[in-house]
PDB file of C-alpha atoms in Angstrom:
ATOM      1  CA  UNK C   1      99.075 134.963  81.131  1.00 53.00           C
ATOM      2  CA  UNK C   2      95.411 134.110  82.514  1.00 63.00           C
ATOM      3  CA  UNK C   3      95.683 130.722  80.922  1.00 67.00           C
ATOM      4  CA  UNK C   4      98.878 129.956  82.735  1.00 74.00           C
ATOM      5  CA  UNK C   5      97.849 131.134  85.750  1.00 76.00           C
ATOM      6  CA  UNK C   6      94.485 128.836  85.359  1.00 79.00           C
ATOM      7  CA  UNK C   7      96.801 125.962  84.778  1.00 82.00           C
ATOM      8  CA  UNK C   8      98.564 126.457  88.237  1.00 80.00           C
ATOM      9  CA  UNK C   9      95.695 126.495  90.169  1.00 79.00           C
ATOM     10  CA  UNK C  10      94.211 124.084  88.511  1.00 80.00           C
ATOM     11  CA  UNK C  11      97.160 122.078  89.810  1.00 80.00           C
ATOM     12  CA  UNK C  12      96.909 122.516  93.471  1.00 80.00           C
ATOM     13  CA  UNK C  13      94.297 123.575  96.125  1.00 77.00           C
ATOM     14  CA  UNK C  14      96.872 125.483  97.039  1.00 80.00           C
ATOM     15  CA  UNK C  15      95.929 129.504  97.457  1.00 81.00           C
ATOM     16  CA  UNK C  16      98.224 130.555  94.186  1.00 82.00           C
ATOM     17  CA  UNK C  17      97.644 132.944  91.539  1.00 81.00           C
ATOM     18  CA  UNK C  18      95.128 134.845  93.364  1.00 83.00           C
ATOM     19  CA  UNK C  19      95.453 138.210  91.434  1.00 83.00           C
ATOM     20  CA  UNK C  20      95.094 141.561  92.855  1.00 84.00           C
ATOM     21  CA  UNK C  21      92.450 144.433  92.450  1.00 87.00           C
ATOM     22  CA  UNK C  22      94.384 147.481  93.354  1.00 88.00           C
ATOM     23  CA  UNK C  23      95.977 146.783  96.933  1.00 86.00           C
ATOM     24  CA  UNK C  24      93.867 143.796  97.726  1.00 87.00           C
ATOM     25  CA  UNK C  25      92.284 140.536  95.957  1.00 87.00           C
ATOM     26  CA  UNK C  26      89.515 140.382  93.920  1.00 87.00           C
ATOM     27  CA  UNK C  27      86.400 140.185  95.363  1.00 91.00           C
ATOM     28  CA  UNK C  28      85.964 136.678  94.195  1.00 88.00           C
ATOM     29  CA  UNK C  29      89.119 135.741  95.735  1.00 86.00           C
ATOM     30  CA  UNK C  30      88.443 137.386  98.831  1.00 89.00           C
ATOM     31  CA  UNK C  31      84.992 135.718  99.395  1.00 91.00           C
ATOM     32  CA  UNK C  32      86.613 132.364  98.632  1.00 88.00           C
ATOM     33  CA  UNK C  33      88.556 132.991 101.860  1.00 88.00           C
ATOM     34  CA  UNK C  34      86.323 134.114 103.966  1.00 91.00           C
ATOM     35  CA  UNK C  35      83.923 131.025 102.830  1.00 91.00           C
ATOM     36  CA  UNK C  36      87.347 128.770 103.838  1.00 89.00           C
ATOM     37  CA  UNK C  37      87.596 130.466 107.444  1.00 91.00           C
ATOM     38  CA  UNK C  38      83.951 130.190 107.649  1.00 91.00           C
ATOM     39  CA  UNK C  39      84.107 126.268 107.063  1.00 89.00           C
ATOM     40  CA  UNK C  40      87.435 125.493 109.032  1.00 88.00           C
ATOM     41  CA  UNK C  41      85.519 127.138 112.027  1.00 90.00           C
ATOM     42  CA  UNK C  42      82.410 125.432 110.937  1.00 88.00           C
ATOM     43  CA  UNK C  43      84.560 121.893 110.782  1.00 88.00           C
ATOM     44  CA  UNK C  44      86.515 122.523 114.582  1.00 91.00           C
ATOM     45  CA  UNK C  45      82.898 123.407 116.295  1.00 90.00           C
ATOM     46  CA  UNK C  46      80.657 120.221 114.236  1.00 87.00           C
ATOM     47  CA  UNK C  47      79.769 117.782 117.041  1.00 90.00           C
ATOM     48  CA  UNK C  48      80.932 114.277 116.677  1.00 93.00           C
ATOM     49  CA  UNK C  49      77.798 111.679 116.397  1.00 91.00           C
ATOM     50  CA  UNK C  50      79.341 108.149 117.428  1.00 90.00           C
ATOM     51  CA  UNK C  51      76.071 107.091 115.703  1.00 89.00           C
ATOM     52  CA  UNK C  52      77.022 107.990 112.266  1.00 90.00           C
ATOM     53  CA  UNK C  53      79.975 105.829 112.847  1.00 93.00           C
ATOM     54  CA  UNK C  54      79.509 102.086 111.585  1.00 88.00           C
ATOM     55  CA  UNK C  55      81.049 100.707 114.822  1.00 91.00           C
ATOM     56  CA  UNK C  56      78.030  98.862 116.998  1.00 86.00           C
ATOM     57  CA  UNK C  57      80.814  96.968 119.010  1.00 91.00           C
ATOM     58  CA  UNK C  58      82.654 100.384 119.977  1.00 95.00           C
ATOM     59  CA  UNK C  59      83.402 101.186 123.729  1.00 97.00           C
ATOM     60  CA  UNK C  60      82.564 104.797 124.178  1.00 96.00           C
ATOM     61  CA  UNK C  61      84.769 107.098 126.309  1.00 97.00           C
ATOM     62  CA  UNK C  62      85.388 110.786 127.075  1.00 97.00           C
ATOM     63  CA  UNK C  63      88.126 112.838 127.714  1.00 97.00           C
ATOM     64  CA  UNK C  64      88.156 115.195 131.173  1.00 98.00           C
ATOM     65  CA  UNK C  65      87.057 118.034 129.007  1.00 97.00           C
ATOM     66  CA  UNK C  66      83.569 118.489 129.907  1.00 95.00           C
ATOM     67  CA  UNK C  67      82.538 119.968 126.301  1.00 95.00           C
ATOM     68  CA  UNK C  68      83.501 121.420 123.235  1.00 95.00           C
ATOM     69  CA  UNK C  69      84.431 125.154 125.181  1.00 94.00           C
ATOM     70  CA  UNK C  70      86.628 123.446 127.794  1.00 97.00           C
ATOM     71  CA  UNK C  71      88.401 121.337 125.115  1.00 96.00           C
ATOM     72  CA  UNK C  72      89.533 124.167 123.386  1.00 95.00           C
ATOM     73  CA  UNK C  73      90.594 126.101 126.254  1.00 96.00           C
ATOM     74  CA  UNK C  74      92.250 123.309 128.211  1.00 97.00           C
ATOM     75  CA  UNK C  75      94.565 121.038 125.913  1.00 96.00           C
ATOM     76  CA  UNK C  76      95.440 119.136 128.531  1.00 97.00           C
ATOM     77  CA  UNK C  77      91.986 118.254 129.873  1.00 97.00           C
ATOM     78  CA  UNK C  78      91.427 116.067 126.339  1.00 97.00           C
ATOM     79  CA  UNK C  79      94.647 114.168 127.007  1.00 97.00           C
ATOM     80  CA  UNK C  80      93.335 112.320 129.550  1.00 97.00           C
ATOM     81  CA  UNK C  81      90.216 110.494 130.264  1.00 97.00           C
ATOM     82  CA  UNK C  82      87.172 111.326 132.485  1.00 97.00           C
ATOM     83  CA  UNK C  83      87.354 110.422 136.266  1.00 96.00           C
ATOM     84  CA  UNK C  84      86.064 107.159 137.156  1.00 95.00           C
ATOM     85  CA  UNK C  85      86.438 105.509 132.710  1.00 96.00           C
ATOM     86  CA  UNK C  86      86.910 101.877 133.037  1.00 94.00           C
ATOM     87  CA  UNK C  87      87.487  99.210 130.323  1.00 97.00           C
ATOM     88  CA  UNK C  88      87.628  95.947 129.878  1.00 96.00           C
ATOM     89  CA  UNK C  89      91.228  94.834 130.704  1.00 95.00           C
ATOM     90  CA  UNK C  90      93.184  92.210 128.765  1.00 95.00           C
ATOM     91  CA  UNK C  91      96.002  91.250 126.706  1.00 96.00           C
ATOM     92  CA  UNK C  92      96.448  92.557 122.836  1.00 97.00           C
ATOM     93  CA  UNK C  93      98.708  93.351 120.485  1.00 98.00           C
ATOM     94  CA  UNK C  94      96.886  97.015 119.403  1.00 98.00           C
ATOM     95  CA  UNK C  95      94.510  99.088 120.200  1.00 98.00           C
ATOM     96  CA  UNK C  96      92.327 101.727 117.951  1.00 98.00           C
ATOM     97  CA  UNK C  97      90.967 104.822 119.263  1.00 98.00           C
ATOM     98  CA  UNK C  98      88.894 107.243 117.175  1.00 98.00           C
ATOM     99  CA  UNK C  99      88.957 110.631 118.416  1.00 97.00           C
ATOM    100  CA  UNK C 100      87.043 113.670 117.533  1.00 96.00           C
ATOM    101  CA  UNK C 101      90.493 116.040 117.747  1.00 96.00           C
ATOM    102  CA  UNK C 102      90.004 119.681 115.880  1.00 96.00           C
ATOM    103  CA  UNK C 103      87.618 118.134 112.730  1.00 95.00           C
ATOM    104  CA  UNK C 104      84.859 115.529 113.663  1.00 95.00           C
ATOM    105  CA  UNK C 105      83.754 116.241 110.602  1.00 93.00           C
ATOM    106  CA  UNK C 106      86.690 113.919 108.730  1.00 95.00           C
ATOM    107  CA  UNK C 107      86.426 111.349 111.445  1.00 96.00           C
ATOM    108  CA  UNK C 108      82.775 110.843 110.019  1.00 96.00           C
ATOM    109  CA  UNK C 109      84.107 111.088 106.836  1.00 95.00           C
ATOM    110  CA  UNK C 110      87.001 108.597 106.800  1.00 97.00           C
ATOM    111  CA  UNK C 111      87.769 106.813 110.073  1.00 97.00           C
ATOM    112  CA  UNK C 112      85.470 103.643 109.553  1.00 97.00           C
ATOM    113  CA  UNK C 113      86.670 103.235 105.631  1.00 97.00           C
ATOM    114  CA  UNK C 114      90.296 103.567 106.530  1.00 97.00           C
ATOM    115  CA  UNK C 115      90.075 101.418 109.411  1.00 97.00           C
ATOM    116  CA  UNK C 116      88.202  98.862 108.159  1.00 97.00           C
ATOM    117  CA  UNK C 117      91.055  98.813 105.101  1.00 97.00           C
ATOM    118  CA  UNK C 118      93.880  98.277 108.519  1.00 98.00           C
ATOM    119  CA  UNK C 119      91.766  95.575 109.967  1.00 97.00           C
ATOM    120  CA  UNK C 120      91.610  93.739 106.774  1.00 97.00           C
ATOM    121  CA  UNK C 121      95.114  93.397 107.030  1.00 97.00           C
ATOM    122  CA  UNK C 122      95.979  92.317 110.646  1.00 97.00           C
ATOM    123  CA  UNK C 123      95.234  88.565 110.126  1.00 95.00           C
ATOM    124  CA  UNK C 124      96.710  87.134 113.399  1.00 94.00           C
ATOM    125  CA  UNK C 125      96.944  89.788 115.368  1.00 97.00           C
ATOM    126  CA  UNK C 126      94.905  90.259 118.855  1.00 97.00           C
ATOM    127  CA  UNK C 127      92.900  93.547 118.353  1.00 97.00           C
ATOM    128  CA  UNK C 128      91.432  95.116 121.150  1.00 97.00           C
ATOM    129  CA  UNK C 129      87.799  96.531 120.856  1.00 97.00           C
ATOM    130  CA  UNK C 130      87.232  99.570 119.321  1.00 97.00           C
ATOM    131  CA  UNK C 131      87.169 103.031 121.144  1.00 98.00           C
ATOM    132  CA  UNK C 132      85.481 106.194 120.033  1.00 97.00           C
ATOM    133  CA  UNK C 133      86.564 109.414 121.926  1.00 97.00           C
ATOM    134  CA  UNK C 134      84.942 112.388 122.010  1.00 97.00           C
ATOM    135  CA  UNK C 135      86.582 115.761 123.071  1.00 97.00           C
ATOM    136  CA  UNK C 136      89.922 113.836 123.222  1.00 97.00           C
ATOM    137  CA  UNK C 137      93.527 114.868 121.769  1.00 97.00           C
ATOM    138  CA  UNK C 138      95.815 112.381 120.492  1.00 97.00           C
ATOM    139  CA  UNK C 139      97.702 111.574 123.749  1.00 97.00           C
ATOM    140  CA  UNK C 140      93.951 110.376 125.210  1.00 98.00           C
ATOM    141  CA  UNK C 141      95.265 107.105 123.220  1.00 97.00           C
ATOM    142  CA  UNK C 142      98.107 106.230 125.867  1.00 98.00           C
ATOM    143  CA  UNK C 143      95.532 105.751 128.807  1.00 97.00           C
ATOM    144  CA  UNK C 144      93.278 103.864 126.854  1.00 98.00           C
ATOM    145  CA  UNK C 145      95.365 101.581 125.420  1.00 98.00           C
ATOM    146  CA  UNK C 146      97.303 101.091 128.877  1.00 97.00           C
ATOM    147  CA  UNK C 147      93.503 100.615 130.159  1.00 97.00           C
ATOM    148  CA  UNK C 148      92.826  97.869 127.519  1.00 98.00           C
ATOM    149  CA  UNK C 149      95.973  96.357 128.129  1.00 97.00           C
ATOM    150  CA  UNK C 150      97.471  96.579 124.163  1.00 98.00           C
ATOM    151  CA  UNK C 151     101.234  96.429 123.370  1.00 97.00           C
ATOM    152  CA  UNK C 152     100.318  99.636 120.747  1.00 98.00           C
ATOM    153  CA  UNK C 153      97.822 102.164 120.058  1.00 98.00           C
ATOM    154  CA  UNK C 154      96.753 103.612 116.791  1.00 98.00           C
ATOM    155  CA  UNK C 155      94.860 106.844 117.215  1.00 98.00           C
ATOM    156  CA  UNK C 156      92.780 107.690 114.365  1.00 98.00           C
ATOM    157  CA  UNK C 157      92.145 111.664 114.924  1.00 97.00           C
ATOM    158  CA  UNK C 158      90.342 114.659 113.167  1.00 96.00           C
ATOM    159  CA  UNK C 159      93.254 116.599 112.478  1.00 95.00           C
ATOM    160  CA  UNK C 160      93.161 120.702 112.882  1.00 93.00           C
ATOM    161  CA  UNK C 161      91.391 122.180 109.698  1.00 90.00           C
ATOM    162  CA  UNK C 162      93.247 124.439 107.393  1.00 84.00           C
ATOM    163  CA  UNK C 163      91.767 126.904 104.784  1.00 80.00           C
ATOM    164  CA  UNK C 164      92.063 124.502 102.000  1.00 80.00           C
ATOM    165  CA  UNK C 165      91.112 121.066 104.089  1.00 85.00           C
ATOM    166  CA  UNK C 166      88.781 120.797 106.713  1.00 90.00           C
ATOM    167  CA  UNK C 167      88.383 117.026 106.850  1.00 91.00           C
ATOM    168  CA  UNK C 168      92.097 115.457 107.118  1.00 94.00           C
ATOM    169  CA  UNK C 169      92.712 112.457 109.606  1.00 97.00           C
ATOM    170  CA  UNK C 170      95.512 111.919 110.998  1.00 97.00           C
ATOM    171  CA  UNK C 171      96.944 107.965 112.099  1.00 98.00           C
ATOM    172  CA  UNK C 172      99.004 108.042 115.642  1.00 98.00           C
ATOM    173  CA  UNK C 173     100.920 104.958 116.102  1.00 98.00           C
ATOM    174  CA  UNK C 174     102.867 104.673 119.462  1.00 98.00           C
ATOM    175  CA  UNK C 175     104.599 101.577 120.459  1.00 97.00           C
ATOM    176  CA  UNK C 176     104.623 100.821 124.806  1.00 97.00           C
ATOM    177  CA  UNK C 177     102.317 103.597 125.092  1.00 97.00           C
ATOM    178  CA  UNK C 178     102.013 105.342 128.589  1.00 95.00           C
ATOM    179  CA  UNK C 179     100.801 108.380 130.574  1.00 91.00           C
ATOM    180  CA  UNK C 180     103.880 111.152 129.595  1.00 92.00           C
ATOM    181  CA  UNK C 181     104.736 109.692 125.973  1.00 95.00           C
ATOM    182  CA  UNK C 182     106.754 111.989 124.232  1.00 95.00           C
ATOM    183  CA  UNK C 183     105.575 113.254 120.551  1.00 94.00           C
ATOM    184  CA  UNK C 184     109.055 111.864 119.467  1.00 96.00           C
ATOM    185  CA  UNK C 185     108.016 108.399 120.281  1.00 96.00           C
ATOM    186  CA  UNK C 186     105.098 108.212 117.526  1.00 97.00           C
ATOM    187  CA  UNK C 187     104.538 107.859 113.881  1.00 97.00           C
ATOM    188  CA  UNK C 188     102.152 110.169 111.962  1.00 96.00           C
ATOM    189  CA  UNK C 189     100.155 109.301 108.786  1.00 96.00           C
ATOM    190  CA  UNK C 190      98.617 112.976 107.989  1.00 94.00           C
ATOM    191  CA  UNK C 191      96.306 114.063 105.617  1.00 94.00           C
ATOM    192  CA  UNK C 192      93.861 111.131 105.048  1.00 97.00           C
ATOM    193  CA  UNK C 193      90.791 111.759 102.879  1.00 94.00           C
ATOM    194  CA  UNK C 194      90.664 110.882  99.476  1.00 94.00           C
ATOM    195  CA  UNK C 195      90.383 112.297  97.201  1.00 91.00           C
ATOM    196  CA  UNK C 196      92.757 115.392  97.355  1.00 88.00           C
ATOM    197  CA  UNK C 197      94.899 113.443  99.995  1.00 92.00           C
ATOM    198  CA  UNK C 198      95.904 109.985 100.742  1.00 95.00           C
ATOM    199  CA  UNK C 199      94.181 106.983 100.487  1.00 97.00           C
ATOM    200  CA  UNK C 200      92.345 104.038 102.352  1.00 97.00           C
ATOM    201  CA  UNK C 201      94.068 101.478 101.146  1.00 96.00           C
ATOM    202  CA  UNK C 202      97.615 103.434 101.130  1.00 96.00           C
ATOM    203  CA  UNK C 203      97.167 104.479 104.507  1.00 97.00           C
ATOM    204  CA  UNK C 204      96.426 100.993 105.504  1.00 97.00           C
ATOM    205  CA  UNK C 205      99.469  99.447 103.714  1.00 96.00           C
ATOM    206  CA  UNK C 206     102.110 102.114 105.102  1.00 96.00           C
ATOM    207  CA  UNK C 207     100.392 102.323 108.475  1.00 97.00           C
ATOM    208  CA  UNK C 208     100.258  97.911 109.097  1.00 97.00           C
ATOM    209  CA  UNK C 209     104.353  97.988 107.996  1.00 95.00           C
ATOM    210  CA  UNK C 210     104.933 100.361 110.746  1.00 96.00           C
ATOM    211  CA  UNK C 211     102.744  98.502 113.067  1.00 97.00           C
ATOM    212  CA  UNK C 212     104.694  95.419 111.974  1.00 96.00           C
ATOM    213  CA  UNK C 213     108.159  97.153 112.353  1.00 95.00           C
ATOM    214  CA  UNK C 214     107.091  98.937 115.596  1.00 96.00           C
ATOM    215  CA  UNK C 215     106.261  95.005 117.217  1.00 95.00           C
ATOM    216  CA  UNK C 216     109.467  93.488 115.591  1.00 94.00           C
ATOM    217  CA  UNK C 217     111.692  96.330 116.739  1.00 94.00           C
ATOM    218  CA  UNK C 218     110.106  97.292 119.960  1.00 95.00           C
ATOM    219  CA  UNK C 219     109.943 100.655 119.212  1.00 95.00           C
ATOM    220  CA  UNK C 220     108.040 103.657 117.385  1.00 96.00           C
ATOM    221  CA  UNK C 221     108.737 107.356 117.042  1.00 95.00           C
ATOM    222  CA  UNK C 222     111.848 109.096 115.263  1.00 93.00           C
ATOM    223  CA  UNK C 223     113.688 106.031 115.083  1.00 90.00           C
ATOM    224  CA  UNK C 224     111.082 104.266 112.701  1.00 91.00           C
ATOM    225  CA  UNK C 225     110.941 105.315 109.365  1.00 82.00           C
ATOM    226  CA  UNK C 226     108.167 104.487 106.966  1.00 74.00           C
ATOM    227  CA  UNK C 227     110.843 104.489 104.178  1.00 70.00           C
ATOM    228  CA  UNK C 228     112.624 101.852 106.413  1.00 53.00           C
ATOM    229  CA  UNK C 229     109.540  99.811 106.753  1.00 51.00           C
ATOM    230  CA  UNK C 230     108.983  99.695 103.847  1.00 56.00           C
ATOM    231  CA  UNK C 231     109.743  96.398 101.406  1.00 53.00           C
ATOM    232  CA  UNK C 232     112.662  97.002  98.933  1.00 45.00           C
ATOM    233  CA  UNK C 233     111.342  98.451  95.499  1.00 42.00           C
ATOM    234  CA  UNK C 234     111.574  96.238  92.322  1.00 38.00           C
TER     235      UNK C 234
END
C-alpha cells in the first residue's frame, strides 16, 4: 500500500496521500504545509526589482496603490494608475505590461523568457514599448494600453500563490481595451513556469494565435476560444 501511495504522489504536486497519525497528519506532512503557507506568504509580500528584469527599454509605471499594504487592502487602487502617469502616445497594434500582481517572485522568474518567446513571433506587428508595473492588478493594463495608444494589451501578471505554486504567471489578453473592461472580455493563459506548468514556447504559440484571432475578429473574451484559434490538427 505505501508503494502505491508513493506512486500517486509522485505523480502530482498535488497534496494526496498524506496519511494520518491518529486524528491529524504526520508530522512530516504537517510541516510540509506549514513550510507551503510560509512560502505563498513569503511569495505575495517579495518586492518586485524592475532591475532584475532584462528590459533596459521598459517604461516604468505605478498603480494608485501607494505600497505593498494599500495594494492588498484596496483592489481597486492597483487597477488604475498613479495621478499625474503619462506615456508616450502613438499608434500600435499591442501593448505588454508586466505587473507585479500577488507573486513578483514568478514575474522575475518567467516574464522576460516568455515574452521574449511572444516577441519572437510578432514579425510585422507594431509593438508598443514595454511597461513594468508595480503594485498593479491586471485591469492596470486597460489604462496603459489606452495611454500608449495599442489596439490590445497583453498583461503578463504574478498570479496569486497557492500551497503547491508560488511562482505561476498568468497572460491577460484583451482586445479594445478600456477603463470598465469586463473579465468576460479577456483571455487567460494561467499557470506559466516551467517546469511543473506550461511552457515558454507553448505559451507563446497559443497566446500569438489568440492575439492573431483577437485582431482578425475584433474581439477577445468568452467568445474566443484557444481551441478555435487554434490550426486544424493533422
Amino acid at each position: 500500500m505505501t508503494d502505491a501511495l508513493d506512486a500517486l504522489r509522485a505523480a502530482t504536486r498535488a497534496r494526496v496521500a498524506l496519511g494520518r497519525a491518529g486524528d491529524s497528519l504526520p508530522t512530516a506532512r504537517l510541516l510540509e504545509l506549514r513550510a507551503a503557507h510560509a512560502a505563498a506568504r513569503d511569495a505575495v509580500h517579495h518586492p518586485l526589482d524592475p532591475a532584475l528584469l532584462d528590459l533596459p527599454q521598459a517604461l516604468r509605471v505605478h498603480s494608485a496603490a501607494a505600497d505593498r499594504a494599500e495594494y492588498l487592502q484596496r483592489p481597486d487602487l492597483g487597477r488604475v494608475l498613479a495621478p499625474g502617469t503619462e506615456l508616450p502616445r502613438g499608434e500600435h497594434d499591442v501593448a505588454f505590461v508586466v505587473a507585479d500582481g500577488l507573486s513578483p517572485l514568478a514575474v522575475h522568474t518567467h516574464a522576460v523568457p516568455v515574452l521574449r518567446a511572444v516577441l519572437a513571433r510578432l514579425e510585422g506587428w507594431d509593438v508598443a514599448p514595454v511597461v513594468v508595473a508595480e503594485q498593479a492588478r491586471v485591469a492596470l493594463g486597460d489604462e496603459v494600453a489606452v495611454a500608449l495608444g495599442a489596439r490590445m494589451v497583453v498583461v503578463l501578471v504574478g498570479e496569486r500563490p497557492g500551497m503547491s505554486s508560488t511562482d505561476s504567471l498568468g497572460l491577460y489578453l484583451t482586445f479594445a481595451p478600456r477603463t470598465g473592461t469586463p473579465d468576460s472580455a479577456r483571455n487567460c493563459l494561467s499557470n506559466v513556469r516551467p517546469p511543473h506548468g506550461t511552457g515558454y514556447e507553448a505559451a507563446a504559440t497559443t497566446l500569438v494565435m489568440l492575439m492573431t484571432e483577437a485582431r482578425r475578429r475584433g474581439l477577445s473574451g468568452v467568445a474566443l476560444k484557444a481551441d478555435a484559434a487554434l490550426p486544424p490538427g493533422p
